[in-house]
PDB file of C-alpha atoms in Angstrom:
ATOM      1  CA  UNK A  29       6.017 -33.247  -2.528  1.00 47.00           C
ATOM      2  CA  UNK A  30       7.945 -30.390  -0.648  1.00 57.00           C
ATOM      3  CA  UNK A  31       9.648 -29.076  -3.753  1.00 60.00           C
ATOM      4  CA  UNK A  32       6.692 -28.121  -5.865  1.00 58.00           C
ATOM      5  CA  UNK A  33       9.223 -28.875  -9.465  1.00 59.00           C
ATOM      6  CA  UNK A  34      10.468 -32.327  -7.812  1.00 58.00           C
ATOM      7  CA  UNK A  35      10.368 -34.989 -10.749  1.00 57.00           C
ATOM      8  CA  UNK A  36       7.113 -36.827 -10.752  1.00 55.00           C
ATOM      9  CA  UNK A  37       5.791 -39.669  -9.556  1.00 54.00           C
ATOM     10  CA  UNK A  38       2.395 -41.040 -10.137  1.00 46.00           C
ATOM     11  CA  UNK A  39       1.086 -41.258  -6.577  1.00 47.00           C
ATOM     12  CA  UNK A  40       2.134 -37.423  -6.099  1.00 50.00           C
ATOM     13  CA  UNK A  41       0.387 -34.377  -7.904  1.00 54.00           C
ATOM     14  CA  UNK A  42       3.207 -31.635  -8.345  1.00 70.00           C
ATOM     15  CA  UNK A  43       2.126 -28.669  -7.071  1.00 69.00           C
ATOM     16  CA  UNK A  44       4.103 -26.482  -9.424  1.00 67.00           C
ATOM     17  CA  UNK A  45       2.453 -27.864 -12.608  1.00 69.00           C
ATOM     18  CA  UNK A  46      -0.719 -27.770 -10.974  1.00 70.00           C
ATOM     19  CA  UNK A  47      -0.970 -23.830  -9.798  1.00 70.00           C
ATOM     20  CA  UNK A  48       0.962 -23.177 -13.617  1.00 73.00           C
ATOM     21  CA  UNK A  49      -2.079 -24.908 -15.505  1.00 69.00           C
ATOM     22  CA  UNK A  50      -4.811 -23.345 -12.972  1.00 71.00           C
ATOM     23  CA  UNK A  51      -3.102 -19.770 -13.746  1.00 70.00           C
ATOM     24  CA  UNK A  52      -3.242 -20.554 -17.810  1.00 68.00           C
ATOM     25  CA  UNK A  53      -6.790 -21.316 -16.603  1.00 70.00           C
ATOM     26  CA  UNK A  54      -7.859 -18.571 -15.256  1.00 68.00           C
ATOM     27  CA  UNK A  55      -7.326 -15.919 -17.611  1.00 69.00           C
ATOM     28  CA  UNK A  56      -8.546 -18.808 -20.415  1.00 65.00           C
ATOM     29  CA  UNK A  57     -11.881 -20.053 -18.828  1.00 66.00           C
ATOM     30  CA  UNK A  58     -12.720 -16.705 -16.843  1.00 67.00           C
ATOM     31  CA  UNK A  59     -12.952 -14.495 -19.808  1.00 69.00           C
ATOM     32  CA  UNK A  60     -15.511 -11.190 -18.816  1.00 68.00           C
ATOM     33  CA  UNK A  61     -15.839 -12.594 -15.102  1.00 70.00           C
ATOM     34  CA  UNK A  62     -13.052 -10.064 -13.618  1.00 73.00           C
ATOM     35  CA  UNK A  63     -14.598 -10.384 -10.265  1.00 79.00           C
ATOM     36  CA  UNK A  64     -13.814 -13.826  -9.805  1.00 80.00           C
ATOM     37  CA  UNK A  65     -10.724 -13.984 -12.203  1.00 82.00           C
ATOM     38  CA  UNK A  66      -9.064 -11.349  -9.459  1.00 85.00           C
ATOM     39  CA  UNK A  67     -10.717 -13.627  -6.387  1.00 88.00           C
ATOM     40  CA  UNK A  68      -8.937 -16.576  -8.048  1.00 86.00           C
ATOM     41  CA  UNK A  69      -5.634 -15.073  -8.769  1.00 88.00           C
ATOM     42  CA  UNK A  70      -5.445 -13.613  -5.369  1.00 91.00           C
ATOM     43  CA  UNK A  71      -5.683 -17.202  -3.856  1.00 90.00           C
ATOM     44  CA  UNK A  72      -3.047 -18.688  -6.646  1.00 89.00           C
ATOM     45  CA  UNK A  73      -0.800 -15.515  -5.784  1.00 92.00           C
ATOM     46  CA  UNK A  74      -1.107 -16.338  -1.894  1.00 93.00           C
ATOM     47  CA  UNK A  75      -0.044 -20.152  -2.457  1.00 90.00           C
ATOM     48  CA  UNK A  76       2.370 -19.428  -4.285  1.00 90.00           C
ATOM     49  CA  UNK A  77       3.420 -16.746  -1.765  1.00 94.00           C
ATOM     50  CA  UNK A  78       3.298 -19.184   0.967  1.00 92.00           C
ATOM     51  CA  UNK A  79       5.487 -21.960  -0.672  1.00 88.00           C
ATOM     52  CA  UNK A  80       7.977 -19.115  -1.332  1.00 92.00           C
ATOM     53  CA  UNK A  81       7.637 -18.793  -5.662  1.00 90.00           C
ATOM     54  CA  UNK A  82       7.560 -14.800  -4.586  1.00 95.00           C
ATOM     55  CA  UNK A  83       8.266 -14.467  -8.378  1.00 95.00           C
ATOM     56  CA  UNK A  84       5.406 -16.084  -9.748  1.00 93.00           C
ATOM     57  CA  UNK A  85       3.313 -14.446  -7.067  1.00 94.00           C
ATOM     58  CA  UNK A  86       4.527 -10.926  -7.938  1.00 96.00           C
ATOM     59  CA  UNK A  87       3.381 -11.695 -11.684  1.00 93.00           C
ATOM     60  CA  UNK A  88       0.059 -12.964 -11.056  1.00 92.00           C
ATOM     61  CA  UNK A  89      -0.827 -10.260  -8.921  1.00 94.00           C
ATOM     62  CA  UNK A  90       0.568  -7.896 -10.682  1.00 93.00           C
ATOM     63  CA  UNK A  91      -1.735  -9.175 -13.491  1.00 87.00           C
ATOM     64  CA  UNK A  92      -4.785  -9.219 -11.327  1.00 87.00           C
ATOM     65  CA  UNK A  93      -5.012  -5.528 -10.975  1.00 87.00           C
ATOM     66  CA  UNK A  94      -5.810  -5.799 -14.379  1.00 83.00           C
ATOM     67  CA  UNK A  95      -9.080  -7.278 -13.992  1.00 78.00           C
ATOM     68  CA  UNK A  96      -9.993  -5.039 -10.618  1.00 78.00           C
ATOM     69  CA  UNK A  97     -12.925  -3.120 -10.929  1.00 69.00           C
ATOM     70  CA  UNK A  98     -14.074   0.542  -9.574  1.00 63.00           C
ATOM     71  CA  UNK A  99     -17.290  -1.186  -7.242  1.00 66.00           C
ATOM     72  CA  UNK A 100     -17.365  -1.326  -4.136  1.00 66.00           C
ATOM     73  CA  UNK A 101     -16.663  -4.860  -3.999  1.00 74.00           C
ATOM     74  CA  UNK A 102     -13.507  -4.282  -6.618  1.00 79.00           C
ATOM     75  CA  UNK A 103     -12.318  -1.548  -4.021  1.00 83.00           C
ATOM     76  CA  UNK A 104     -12.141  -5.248  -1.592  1.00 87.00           C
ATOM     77  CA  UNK A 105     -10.375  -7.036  -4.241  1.00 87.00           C
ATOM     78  CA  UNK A 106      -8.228  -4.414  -4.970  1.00 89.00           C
ATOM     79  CA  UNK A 107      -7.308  -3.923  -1.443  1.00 90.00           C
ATOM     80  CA  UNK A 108      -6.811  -7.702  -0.868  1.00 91.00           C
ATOM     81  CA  UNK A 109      -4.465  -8.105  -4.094  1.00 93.00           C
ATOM     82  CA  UNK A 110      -2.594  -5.300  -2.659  1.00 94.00           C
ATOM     83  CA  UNK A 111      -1.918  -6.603   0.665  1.00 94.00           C
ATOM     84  CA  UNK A 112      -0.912  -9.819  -0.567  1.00 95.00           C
ATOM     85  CA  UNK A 113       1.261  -8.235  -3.102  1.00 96.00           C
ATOM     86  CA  UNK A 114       2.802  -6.127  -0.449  1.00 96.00           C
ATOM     87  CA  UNK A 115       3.212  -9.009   1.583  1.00 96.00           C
ATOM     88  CA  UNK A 116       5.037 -10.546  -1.993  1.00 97.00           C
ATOM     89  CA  UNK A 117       7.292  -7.061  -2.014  1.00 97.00           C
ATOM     90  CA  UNK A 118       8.510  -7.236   1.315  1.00 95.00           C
ATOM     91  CA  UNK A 119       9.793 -10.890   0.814  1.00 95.00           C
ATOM     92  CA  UNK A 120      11.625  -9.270  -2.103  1.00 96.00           C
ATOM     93  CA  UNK A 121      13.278  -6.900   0.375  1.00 94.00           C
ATOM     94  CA  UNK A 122      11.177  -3.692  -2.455  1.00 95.00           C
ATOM     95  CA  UNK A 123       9.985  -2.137   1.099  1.00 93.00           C
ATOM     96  CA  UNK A 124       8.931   1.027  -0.434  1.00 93.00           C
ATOM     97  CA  UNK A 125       6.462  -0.729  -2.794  1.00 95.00           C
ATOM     98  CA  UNK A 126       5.451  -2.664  -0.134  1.00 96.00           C
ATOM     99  CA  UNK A 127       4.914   0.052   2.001  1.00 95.00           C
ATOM    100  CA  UNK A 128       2.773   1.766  -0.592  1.00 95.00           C
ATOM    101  CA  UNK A 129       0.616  -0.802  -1.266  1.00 94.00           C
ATOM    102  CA  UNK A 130       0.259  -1.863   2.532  1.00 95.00           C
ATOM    103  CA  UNK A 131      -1.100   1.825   2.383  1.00 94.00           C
ATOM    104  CA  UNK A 132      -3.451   2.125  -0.750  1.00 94.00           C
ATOM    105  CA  UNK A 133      -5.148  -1.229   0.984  1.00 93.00           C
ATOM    106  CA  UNK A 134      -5.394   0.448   4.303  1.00 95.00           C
ATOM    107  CA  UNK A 135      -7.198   3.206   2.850  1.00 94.00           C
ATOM    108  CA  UNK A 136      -9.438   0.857   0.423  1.00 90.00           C
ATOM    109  CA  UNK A 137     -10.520  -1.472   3.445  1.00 92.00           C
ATOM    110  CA  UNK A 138     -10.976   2.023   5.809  1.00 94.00           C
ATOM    111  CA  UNK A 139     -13.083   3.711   3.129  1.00 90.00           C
ATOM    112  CA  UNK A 140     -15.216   0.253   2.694  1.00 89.00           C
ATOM    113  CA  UNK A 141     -15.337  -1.034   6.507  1.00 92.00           C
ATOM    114  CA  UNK A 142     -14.723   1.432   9.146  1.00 93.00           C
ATOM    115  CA  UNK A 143     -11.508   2.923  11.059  1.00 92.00           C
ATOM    116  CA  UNK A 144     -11.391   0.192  13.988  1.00 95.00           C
ATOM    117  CA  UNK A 145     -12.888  -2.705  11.747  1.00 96.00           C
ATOM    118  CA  UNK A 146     -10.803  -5.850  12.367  1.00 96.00           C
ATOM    119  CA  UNK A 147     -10.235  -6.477   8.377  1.00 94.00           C
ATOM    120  CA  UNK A 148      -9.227  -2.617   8.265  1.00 95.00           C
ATOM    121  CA  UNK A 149      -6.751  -3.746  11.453  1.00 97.00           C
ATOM    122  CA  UNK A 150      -5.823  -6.792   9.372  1.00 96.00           C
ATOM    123  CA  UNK A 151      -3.381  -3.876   6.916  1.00 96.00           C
ATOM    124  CA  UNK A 152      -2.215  -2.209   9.995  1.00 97.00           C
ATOM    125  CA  UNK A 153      -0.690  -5.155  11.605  1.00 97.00           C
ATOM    126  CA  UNK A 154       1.168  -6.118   8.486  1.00 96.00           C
ATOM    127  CA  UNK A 155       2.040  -2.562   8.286  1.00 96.00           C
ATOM    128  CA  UNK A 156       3.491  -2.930  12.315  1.00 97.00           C
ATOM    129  CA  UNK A 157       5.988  -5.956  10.967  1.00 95.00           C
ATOM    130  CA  UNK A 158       7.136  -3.597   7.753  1.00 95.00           C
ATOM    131  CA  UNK A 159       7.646  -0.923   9.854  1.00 95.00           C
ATOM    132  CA  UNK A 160       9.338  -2.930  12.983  1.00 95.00           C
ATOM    133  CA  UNK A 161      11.367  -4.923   9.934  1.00 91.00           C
ATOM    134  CA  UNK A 162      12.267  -1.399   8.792  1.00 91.00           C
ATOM    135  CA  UNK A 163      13.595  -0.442  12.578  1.00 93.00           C
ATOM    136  CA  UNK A 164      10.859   1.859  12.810  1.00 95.00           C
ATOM    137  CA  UNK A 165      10.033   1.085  16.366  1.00 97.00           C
ATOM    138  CA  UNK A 166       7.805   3.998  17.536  1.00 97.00           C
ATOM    139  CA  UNK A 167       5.347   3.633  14.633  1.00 97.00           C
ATOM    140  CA  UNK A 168       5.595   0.033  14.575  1.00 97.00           C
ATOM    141  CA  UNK A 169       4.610  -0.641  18.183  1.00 97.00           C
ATOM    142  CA  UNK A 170       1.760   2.470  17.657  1.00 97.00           C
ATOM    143  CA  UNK A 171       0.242   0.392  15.092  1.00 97.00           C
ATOM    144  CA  UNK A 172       0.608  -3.230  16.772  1.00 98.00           C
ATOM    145  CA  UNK A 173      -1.018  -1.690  19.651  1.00 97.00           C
ATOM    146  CA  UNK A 174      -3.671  -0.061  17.672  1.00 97.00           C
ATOM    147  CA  UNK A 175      -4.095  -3.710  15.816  1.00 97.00           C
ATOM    148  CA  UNK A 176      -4.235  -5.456  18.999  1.00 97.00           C
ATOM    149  CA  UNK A 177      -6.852  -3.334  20.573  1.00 97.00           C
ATOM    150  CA  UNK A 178      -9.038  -3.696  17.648  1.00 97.00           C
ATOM    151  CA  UNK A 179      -8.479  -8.012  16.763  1.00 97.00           C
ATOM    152  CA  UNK A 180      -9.363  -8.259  20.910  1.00 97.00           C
ATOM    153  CA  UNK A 181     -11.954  -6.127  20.344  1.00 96.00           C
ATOM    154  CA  UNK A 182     -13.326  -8.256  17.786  1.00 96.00           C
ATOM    155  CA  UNK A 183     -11.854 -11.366  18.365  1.00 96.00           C
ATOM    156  CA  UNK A 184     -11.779 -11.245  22.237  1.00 96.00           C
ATOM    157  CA  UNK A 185      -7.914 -12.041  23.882  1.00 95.00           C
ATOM    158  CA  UNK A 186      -6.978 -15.497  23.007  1.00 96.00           C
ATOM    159  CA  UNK A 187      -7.965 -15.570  19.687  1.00 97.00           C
ATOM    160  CA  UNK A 188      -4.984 -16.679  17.516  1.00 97.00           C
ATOM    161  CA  UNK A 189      -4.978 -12.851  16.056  1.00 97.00           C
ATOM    162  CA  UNK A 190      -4.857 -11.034  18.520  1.00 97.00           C
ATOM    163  CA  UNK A 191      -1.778 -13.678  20.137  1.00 97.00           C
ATOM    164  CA  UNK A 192       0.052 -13.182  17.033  1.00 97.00           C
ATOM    165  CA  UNK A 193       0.037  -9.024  17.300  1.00 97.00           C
ATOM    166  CA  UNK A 194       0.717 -10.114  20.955  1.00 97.00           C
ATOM    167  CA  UNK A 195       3.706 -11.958  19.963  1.00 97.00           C
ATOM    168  CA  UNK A 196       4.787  -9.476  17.084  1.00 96.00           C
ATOM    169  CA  UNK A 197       4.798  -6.437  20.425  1.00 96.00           C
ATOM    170  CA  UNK A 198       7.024  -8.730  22.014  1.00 96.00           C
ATOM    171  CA  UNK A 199       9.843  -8.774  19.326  1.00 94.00           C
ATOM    172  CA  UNK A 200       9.977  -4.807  19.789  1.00 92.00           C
ATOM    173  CA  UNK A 201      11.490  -5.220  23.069  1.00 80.00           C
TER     174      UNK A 201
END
C-alpha cells in the first residue's frame, strides 16, 4: 500500500507495522552483535527515509550510533549512519547538523578509503546538493565537479552516478 499506516487488508502487508516490529527486533534479537545491529538499523533508517517517516528515521539512527564501534569497520558504519542521517537532517530543513555530519562521514570514509575513492566521492556529492540547496554555488559546483571526476573515474561516463552529478551541475546554471 502507498500509505505505509493505511488500514489493513489481508492480501497487503503494511509496511509501517512491518519496519515498527523489525526495529523492536533489532535491538531485541541482536543483543552484543553491534556490528550488524548498526548495519540493520542503517537499512530500516534509509527505508524509512525513502518513504518520507524522516522522524522515525532520525530516531533510529540516532540510536544506531549507539551501537558503532571504534574498528575500522565501525569507522564505515559510523560514516554510513552519518550520511544517511544527514541526508534525514536536511529533509528536516536542520542544515547545520546535516552539514556536520555530511562532514564527520567525509572524513571517516577519506581516512578508511582514499581522497579520490568513489565511496569517499559518494559524501562529497551529497555535500554539492547541501551546499547548492544552501545557495552556496562556488563550493557546490567545486565539489560536484570534484564528485564527477572521481564516479567517471570509477564508474566510466554513463554510469547512472556519474549522470546524476551530471544532472545535479546542471541545476547550478
Amino acid at each position: 500500500a502507498s500509505d505505509p499506516y493505511a488500514p489493513e487488508r489481508l492480501d497487503t502487508l503494511q509496511i509501517g507495522a512491518f519496519l515498527e516490529k523489525r526495529t523492536s527486533d533489532v535491538q531485541r534479537l541482536l543483543t552484543g552483535q553491534s556490528a550488524v545491529q548498526v548495519r540493520v538499523l542503517n537499512v530500516l533508517g534509509r527505508v524509512y527515509y525513502r518513504i518520507g517517516l524522516y522522524d522515525e528515521a532520525q530516531s533510529i539512527l540516532e540510536g544506531a550510533l549507539e551501537y558503532v564501534n571504534d574498528s575500522e569497520e565501525g569507522r564505515l558504519d559510523l560514516a554510513d549512519t552519518q550520511l544517511i542521517l544527514a541526508a534525514v537532517y536536511k529533509e528536516q530543513a536542520q542544515l547545520t547538523s546535516a552539514d556536520s555530519l555530511n562532514n564527520k562521514a567525509y572524513v571517516a570514509r577519506r581516512d578508511v578509503f582514499r581522497e579520490n575513492h568513489p565511496e569517499t566521492a559518494e559524501v562529497l556529492h551529497q555535500q554539492g546538493v547541501l551546499m547548492r540547496d544552501l545557495g552556496e554555488f562556488e563550493v557546490a559546483d567545486s565539489l560536484l565537479n570534484k564528485t564527477r571526476t572521481i564516479f567517471e573515474t570509477g564508474y566510466g561516463e554513463n554510469d547512472h552516478r556519474s549522470l546524476a552529478v551530471t544532472n545535479d551541475l546542471a541545476l547550478l546554471a
